[in-house]
Coordinates of C-alpha atoms and ligand atoms in Angstrom, one line a residue:
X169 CA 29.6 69.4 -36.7
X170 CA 26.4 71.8 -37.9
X171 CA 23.9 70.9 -39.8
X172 CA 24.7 70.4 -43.6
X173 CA 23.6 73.6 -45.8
X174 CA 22.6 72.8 -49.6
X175 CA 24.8 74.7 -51.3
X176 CA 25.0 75.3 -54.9
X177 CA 28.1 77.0 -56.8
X178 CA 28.0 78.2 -60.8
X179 CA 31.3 78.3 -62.1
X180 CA 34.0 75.4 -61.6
X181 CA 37.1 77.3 -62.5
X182 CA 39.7 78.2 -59.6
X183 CA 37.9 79.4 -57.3
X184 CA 34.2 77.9 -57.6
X185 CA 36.1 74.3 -58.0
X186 CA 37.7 75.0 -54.8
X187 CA 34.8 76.5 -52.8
X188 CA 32.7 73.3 -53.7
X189 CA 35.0 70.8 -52.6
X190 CA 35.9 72.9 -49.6
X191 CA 32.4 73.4 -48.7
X192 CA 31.6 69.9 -49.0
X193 CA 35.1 69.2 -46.8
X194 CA 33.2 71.0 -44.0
X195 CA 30.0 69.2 -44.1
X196 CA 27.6 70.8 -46.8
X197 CA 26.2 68.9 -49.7
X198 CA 27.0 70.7 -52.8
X199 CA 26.0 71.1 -56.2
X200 CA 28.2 72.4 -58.7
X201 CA 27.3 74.0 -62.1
X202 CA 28.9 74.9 -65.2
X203 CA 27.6 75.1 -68.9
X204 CA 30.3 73.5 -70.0
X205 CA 29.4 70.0 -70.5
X206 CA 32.7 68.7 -71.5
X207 CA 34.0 70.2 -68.0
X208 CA 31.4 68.8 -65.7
X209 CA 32.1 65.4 -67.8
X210 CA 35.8 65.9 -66.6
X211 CA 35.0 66.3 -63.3
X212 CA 32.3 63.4 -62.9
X213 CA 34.9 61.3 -64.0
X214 CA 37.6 63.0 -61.3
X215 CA 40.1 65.1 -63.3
X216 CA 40.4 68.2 -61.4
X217 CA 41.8 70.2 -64.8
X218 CA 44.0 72.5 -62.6
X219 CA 46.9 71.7 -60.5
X220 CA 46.0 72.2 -56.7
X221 CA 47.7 71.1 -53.9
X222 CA 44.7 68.6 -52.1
X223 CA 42.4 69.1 -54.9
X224 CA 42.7 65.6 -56.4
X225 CA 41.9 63.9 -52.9
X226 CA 39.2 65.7 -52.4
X227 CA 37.6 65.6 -55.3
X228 CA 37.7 61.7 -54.8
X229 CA 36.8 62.2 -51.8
X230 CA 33.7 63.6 -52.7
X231 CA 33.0 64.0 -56.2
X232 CA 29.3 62.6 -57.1
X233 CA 28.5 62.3 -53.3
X234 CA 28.7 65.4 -51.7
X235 CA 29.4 67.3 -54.7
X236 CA 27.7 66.6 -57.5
X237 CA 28.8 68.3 -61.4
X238 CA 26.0 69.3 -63.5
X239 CA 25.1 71.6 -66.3
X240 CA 21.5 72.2 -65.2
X241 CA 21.5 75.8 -63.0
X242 CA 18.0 75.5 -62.6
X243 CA 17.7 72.5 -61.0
X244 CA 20.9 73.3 -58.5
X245 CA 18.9 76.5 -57.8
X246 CA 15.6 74.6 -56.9
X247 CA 17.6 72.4 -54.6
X248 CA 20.0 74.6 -53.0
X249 CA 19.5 76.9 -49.9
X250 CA 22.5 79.4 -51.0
X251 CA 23.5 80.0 -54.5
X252 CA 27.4 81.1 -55.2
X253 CA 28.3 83.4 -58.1
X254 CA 31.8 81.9 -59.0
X255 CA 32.2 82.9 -62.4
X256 CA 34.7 84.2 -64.4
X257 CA 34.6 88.3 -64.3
X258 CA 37.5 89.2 -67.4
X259 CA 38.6 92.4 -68.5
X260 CA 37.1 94.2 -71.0
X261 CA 38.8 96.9 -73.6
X262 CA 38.6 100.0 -71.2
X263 CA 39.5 97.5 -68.2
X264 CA 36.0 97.5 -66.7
X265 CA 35.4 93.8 -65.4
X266 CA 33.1 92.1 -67.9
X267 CA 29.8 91.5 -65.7
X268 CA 27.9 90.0 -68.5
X269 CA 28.7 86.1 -67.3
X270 CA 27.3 87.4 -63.4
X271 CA 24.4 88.8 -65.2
X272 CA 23.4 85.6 -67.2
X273 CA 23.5 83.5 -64.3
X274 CA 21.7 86.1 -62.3
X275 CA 18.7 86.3 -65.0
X276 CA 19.1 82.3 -64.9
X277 CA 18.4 81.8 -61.1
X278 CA 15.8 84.3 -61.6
X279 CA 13.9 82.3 -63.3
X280 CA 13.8 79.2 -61.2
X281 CA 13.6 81.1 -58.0
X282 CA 9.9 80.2 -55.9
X283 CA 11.0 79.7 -52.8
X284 CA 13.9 81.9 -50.4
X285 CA 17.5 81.9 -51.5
X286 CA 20.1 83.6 -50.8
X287 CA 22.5 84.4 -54.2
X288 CA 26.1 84.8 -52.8
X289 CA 28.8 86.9 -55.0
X290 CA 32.2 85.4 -54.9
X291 CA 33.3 86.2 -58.2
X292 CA 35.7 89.4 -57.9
X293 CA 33.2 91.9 -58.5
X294 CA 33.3 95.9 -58.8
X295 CA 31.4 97.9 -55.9
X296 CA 27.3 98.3 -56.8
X297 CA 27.4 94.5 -58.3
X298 CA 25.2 93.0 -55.8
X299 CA 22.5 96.1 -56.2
X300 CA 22.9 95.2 -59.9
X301 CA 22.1 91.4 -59.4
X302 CA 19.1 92.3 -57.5
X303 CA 17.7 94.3 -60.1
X304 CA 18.5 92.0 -62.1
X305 CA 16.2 89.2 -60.4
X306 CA 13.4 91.9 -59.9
X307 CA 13.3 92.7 -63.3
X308 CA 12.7 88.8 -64.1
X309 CA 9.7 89.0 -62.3
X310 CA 10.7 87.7 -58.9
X311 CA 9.5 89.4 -55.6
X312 CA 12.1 90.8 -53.2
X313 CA 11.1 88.7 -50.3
X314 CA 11.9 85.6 -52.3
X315 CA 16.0 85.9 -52.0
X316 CA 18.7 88.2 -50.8
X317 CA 22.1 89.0 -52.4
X318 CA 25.6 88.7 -50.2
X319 CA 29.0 89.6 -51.4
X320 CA 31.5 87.0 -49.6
X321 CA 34.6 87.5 -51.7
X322 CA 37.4 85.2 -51.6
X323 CA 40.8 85.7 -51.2
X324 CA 42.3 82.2 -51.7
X325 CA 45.5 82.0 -53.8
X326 CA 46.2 79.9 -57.0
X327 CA 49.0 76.8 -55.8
X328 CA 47.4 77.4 -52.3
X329 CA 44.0 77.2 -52.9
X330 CA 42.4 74.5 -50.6
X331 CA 45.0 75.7 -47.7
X332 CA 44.0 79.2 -48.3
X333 CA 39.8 78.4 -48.3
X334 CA 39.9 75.8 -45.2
X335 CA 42.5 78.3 -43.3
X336 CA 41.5 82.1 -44.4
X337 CA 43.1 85.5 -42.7
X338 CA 39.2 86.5 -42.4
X339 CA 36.2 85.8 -44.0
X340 CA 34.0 88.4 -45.2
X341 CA 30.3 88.6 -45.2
X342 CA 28.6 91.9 -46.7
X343 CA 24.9 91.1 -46.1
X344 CA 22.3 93.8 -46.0
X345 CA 19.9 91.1 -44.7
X346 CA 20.0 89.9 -41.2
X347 CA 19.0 86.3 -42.2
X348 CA 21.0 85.8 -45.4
X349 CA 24.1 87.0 -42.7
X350 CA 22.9 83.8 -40.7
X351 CA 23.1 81.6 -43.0
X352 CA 26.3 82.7 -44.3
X353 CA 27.4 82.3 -40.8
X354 CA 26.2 78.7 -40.6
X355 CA 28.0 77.5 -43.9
X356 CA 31.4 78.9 -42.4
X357 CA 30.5 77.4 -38.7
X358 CA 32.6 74.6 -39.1
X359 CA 35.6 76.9 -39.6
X360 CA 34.9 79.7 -37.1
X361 CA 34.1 77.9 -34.4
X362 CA 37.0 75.8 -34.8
X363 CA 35.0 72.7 -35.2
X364 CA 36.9 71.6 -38.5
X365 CA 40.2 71.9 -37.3
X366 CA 39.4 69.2 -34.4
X367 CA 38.8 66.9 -37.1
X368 CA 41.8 64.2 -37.3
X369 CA 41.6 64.4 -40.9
X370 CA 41.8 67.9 -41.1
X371 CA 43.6 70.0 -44.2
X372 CA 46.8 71.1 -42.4
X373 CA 47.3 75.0 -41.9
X374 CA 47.6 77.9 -40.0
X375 CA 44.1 77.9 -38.2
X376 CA 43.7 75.8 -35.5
X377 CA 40.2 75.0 -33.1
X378 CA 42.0 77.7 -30.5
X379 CA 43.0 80.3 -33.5
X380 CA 40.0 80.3 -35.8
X381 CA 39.2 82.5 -39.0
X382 CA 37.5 85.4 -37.9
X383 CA 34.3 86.2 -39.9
X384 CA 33.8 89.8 -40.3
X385 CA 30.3 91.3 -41.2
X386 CA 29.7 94.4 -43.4
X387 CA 27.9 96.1 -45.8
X388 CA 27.7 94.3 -49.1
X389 CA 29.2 97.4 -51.1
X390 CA 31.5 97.4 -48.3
X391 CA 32.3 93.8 -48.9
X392 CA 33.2 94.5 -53.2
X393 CA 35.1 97.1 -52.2
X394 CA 37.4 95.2 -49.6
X395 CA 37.7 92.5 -52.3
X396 CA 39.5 95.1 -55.2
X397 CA 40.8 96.7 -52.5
X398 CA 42.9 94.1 -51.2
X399 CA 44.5 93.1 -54.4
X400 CA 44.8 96.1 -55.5
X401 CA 47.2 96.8 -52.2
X402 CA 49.1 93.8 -52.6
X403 CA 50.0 94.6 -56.1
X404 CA 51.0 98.3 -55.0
X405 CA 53.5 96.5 -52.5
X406 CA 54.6 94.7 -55.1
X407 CA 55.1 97.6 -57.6
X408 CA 56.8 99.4 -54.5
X409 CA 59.4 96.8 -53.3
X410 CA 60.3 96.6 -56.9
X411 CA 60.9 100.3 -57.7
X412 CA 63.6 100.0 -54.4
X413 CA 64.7 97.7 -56.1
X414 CA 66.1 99.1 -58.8
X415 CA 67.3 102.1 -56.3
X416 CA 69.5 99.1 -55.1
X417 CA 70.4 98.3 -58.3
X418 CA 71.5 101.8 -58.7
X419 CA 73.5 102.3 -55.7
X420 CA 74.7 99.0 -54.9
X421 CA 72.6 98.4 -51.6
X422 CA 70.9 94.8 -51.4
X423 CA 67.3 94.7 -51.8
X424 CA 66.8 91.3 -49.8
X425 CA 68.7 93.1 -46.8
X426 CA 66.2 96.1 -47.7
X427 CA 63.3 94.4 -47.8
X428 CA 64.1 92.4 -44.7
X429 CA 64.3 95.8 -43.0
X430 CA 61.0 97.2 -43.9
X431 CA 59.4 93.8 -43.3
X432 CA 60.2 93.9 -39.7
X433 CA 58.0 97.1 -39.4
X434 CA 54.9 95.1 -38.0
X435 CA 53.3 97.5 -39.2
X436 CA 54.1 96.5 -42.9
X437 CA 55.3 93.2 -42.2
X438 CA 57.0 91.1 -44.7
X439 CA 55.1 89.4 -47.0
X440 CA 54.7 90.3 -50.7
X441 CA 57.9 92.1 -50.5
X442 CA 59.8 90.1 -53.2
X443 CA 61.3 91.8 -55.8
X444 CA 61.1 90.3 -59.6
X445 CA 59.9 90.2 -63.0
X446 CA 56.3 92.0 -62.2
X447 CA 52.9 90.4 -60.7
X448 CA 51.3 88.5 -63.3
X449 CA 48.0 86.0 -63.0
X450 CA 44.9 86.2 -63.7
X451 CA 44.3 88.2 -61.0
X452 CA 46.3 91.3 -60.2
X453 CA 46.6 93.2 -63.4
X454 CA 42.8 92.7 -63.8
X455 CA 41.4 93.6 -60.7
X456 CA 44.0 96.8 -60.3
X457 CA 42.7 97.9 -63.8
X458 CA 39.3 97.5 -62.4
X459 CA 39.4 99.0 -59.5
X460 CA 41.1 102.5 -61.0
X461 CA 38.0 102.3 -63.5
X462 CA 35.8 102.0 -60.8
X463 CA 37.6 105.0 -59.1
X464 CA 37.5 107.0 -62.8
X465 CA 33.4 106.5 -63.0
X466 CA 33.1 107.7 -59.8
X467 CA 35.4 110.7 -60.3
X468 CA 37.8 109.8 -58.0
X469 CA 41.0 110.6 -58.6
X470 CA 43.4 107.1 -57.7
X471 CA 46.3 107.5 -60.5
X472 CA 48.4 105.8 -57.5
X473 CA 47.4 102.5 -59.4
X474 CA 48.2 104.0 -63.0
X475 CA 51.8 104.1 -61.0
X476 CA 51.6 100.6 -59.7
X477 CA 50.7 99.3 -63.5
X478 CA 53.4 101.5 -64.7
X479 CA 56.3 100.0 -62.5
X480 CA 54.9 96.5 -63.3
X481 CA 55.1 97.0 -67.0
X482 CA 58.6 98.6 -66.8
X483 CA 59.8 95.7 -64.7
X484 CA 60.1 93.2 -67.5
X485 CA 61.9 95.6 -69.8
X486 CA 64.4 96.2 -67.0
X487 CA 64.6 92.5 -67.0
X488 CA 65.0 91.9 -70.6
X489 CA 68.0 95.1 -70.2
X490 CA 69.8 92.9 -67.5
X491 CA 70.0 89.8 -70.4
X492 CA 71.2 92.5 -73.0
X493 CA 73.7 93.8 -70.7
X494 CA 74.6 90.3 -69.9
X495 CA 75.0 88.9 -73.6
X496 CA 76.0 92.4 -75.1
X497 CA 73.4 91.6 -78.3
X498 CA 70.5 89.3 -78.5
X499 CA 70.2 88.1 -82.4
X500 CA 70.8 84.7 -82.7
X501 CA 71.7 83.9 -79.0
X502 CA 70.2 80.6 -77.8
X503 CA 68.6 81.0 -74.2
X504 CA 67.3 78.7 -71.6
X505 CA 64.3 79.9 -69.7
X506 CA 63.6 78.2 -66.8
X507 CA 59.5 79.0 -65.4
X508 CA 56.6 79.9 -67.9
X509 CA 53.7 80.2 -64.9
X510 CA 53.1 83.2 -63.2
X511 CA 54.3 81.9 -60.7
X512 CA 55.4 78.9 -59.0
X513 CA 53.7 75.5 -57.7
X514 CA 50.8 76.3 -60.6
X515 CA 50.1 75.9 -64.0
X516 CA 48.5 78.9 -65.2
X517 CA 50.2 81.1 -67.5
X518 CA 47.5 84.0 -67.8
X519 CA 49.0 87.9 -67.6
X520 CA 52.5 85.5 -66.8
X521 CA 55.3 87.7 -67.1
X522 CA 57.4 84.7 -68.3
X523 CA 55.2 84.7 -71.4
X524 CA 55.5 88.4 -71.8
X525 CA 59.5 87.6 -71.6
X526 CA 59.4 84.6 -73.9
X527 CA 57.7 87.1 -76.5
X528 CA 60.3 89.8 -76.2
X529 CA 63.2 87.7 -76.4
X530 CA 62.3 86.0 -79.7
X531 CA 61.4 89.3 -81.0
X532 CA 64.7 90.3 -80.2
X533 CA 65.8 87.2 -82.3
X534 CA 66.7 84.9 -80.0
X535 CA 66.3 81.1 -79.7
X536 CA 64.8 79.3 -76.7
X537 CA 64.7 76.4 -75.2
X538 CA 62.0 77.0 -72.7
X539 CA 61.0 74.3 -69.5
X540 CA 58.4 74.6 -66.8
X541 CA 57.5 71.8 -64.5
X542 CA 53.9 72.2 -65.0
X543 CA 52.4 74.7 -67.5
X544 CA 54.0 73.3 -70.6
X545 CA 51.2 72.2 -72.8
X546 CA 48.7 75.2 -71.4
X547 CA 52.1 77.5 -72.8
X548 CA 52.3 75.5 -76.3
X549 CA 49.1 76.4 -77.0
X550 CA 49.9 80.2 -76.8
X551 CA 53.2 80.0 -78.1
X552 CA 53.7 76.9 -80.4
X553 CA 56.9 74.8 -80.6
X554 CA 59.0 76.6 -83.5
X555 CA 62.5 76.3 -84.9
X556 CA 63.2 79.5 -82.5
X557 CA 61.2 78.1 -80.0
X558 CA 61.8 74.7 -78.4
X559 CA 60.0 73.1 -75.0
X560 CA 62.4 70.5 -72.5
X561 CA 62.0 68.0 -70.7
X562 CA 63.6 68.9 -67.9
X563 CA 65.7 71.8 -66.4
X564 CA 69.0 70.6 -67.4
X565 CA 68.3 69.7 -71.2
X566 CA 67.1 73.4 -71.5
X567 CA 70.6 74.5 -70.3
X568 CA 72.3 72.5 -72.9
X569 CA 74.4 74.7 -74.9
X570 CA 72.8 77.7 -74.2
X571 CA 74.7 81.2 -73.8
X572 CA 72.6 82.3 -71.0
X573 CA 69.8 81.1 -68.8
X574 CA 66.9 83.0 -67.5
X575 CA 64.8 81.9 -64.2
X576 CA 61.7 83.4 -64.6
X577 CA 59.1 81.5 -62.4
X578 CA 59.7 80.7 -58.6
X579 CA 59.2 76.7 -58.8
X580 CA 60.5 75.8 -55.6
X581 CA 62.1 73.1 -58.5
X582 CA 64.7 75.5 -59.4
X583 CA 66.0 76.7 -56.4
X584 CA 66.9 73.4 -55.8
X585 CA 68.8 72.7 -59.0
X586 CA 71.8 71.1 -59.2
X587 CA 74.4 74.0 -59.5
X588 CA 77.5 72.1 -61.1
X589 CA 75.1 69.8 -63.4
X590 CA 73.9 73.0 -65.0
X591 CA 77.4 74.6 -65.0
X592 CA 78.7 71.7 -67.0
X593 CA 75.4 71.8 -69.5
X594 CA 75.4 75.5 -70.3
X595 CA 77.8 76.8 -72.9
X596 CA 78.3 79.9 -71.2
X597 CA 77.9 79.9 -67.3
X598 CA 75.4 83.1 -67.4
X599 CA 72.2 82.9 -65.4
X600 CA 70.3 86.2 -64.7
X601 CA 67.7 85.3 -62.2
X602 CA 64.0 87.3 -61.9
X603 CA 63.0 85.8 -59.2
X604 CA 66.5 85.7 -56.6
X605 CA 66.3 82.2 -55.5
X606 CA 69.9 81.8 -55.6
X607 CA 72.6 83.3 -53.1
X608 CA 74.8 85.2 -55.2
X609 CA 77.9 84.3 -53.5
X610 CA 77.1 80.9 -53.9
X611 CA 76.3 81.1 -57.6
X612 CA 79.9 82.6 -57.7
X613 CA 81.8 80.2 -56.0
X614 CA 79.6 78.0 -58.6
X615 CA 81.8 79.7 -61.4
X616 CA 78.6 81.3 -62.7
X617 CA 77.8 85.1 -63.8
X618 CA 74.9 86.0 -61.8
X619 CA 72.6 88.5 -62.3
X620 CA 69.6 89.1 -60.4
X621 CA 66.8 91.9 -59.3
X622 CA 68.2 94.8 -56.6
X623 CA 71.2 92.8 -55.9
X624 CA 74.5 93.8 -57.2
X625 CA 76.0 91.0 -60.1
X626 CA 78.5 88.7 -59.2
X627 CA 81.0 86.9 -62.0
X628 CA 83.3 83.5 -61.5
X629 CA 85.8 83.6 -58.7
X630 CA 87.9 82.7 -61.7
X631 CA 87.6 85.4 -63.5
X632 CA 88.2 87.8 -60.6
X633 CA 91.1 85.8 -59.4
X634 CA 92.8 86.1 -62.7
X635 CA 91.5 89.9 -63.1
X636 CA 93.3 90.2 -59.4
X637 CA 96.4 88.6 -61.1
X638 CA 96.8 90.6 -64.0
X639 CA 96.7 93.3 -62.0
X640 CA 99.3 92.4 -60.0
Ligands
UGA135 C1 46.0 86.8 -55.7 C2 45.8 87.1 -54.2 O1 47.1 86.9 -53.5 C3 44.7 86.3 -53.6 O2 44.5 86.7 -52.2 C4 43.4 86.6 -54.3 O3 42.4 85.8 -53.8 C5 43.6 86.2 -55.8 O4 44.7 87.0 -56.3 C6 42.4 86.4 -56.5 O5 41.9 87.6 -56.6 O6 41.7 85.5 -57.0 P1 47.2 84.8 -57.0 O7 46.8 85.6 -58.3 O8 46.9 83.3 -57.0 O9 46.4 85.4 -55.8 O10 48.7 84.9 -56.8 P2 49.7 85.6 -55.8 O11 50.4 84.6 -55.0 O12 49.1 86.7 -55.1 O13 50.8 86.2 -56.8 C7 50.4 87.2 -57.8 C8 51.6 87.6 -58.6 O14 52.4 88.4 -57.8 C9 52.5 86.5 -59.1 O15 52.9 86.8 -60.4 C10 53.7 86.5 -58.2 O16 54.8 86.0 -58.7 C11 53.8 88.0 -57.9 N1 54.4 88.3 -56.6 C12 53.8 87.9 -55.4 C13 55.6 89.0 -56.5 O17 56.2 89.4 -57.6 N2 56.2 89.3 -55.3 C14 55.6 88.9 -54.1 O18 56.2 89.3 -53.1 C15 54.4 88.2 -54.2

């Protein structure tokens, strides 16, 4: 394997958690900052504070050996050859991304800076951040020869996350500097040259030491722009395969047979073609709001992603339409929700549509009884237990009684429930599903009304058969 890099990384939240254990996974010896000391106390003592497949183990693995936790940026700064940027980057009012935690740290390294670093942006940034940084550290005094500024966003996903880091589509590098490009090439040597995958004890994925990650090399505004770019695109397919949706919806077609057929288009292909309830995290709606303000300041005309934010917002109002149409009026009407994270396998509930739901449907006057397999407590704290609102235990004790359930998170959990367990629970057999993991004709023969997103509604055998009857 190459020879270990010093790397430091400010921010321990998603993605800077994940890059420090990840980099330390592929040989570098890593220091990890954050100023908040009851975080880095967490961590010392190995609670990884978000739910990650592979996290825990690693973090054993190598939590105050290879990576260390600390509070103390300048120190990290002093003793690291690369310095990572993995802070948080929120949205302000106007939907700008917030730079002011970047700049902090920026001013920060500044001023411990004497000898040659190269400061690394992977915090989703908007395009000219990296010439801001350096100004930044000029105006503290520092000389330009001393460091160098590289955006190397990162495109890992929340519930995937170590997968996603060890096993990337591409990684990108936008270095202006020939040797801050080298070294970000050395600290990703392991993985493009296939050297990790070798490894017996290897994260499993879908690189291997024949099929490596490409790294590709660009500018660094290049880089940003590939970064908002990208999610920006995957929440336009998003907003697209759900407006065909609801042309399904309103012709009868099947949007899982229609998405299918567009997905075999290689040129489209077929992932991030689900249909649903609207893209949610802490993620997508940000960085598409950013990105169409970046556009606006620029004069560039881009209301394409006023549409995409348009069809996501409308998409939980369809939803919460479906549940009136299926429970003809909402006052009073208790309701199991299944799913309050944006989405499944994690336990974050930021920008969740579920949440968005949950608040409609209680200002609609309904009661629920609401059950997630992970994000509970983070959800209580948003939205406290209430008479109206009640938490479960489990899947089945949310369906007690209720007139209707809602599935509003894809837990792989749910699509495995057990379909006559919840018939028997429910007081009336209504599910209307946001997320389709069910076949409909299956949650027919089930004896349930099923309603779900592009896909026509079925109702009980029963009732048909005895519809067919009285016909007769
Ligand atoms: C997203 C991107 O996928 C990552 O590549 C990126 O690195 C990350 O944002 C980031 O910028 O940090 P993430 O927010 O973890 O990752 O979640 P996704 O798996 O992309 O899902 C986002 C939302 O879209 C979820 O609410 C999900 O339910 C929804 N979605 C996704 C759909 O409604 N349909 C789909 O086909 C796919």
């Amino acid at each position: 394997m190459s020879k270990s890099i010093q790397i430091a990384v400010v921010g321990s939240g998603y993605v800077g958690l994940v890059a420090a254990v990840c980099f330390a996974e592929i040989g570098h010896s890593v220091v990890c900052v954050d100023n908040d000391q009851s975080k880095v106390a967490a961590l010392q003592s190995g609670d990884t504070l978000i739910h990650e497949n592979y996290l825990p183990a690693l973090l054993q693995r190598y939590r105050n050996t290879k990576v260390r936790f600390t509070t103390d940026l300048s120190e990290a700064t002093r003793a690291s050859d690369a310095i990572f940027i993995a802070v948080g980057t929120p949205q302000s009012e106007n939907g700008d991304a917030d730079l002011s935690y970047v700049e902090s740290v920026a001013c920060e390294i500044a001023r411990s800076l004497s000898s040659y670093k190269v400061i690394v942006e992977k915090s989703t940034v908007p395009v000219y951040t990296n010439e801001w940084i350096c100004r930044t550290i000029e105006r503290n005094g520092v000389a330009r020869s001393l460091f160098d500024v590289v955006s190397n966003p990162e495109f890992l996903r929340e519930g995937t996350a170590v997968a996603d880091f060890l096993h990337p589509d591409r990684i990108v590098v936008g270095a202006d500097s020939e040797p801050a490009a080298a070294l970000l090439a050395r600290i990703y040597a392991p993985l493009t040259s296939g050297a990790y995958y070798s490894q017996p004890d290897a994260i499993p994925g879908r690189c291997s030491a024949s099929a490596p990650p490409h790294l590709l090399l660009t500018s660094a505004k290049s880089a940003e722009i590939v970064k908002h770019a990208s999610n920006a695109f995957l929440a336009l397919k998003i907003s697209f395969i759900n407006a065909v949706s609801n042309l399904c919806e309103a012709t009868g077609a099947n949007i899982e047979q229609v998405a299918r057929g567009i997905g075999l288009d290689s040129r489209i292909g077929s992932r991030f073609l689900r249909p649903g309830i609207g893209y949610g995290g802490s993620c997508f709606p940000k960085d598409v709001a950013a990105f169409r303000s970046v556009a606006e300041q620029l004069g560039i005309d881009f209301n394409l992603l006023t549409e995409v934010e348009k069809i996501n917002a409308e998409q939980k109002k369809r939803f919460l339409a479906k549940v009136r149409s299926a429970l003809w009026t909402l006052r009073g009407k208790r309701i199991a929700v299944l799913g309050l994270a944006f989405k499944g396998e994690t336990n974050d509930i930021r920008e969740s549509p579920a949440i968005d739901l949950i608040e409609m449907l209680l200002a609609e006057g309904c009661s629920i009884v609401a059950y997630d397999p992970a994000a509970i407590e983070r959800a209580q704290a948003e939205l406290p237990p209430s008479p109206q609102l009640q938490y479960a235990q489990d899947a089945y004790a949310a369906a007690t009684d209720v007139d209707a359930l809602l599935i509003l998170t894809d837990w792989r959990e749910f699509a495995a429930l057990d379909l006559p367990r919840l018939y028997t629970a429910m007081r009336y057999p209504v599910v209307v599903d946001g997320r389709n993991l069910f076949d409909p004709s299956t949650m027919q023969q089930h004896g349930f009304t099923y309603i779900s997103i592009g896909r026509p509604a079925v109702y009980p055998a029963r009732d048909l058969e005895l519809a067919a009857s009285a016909a007769k």
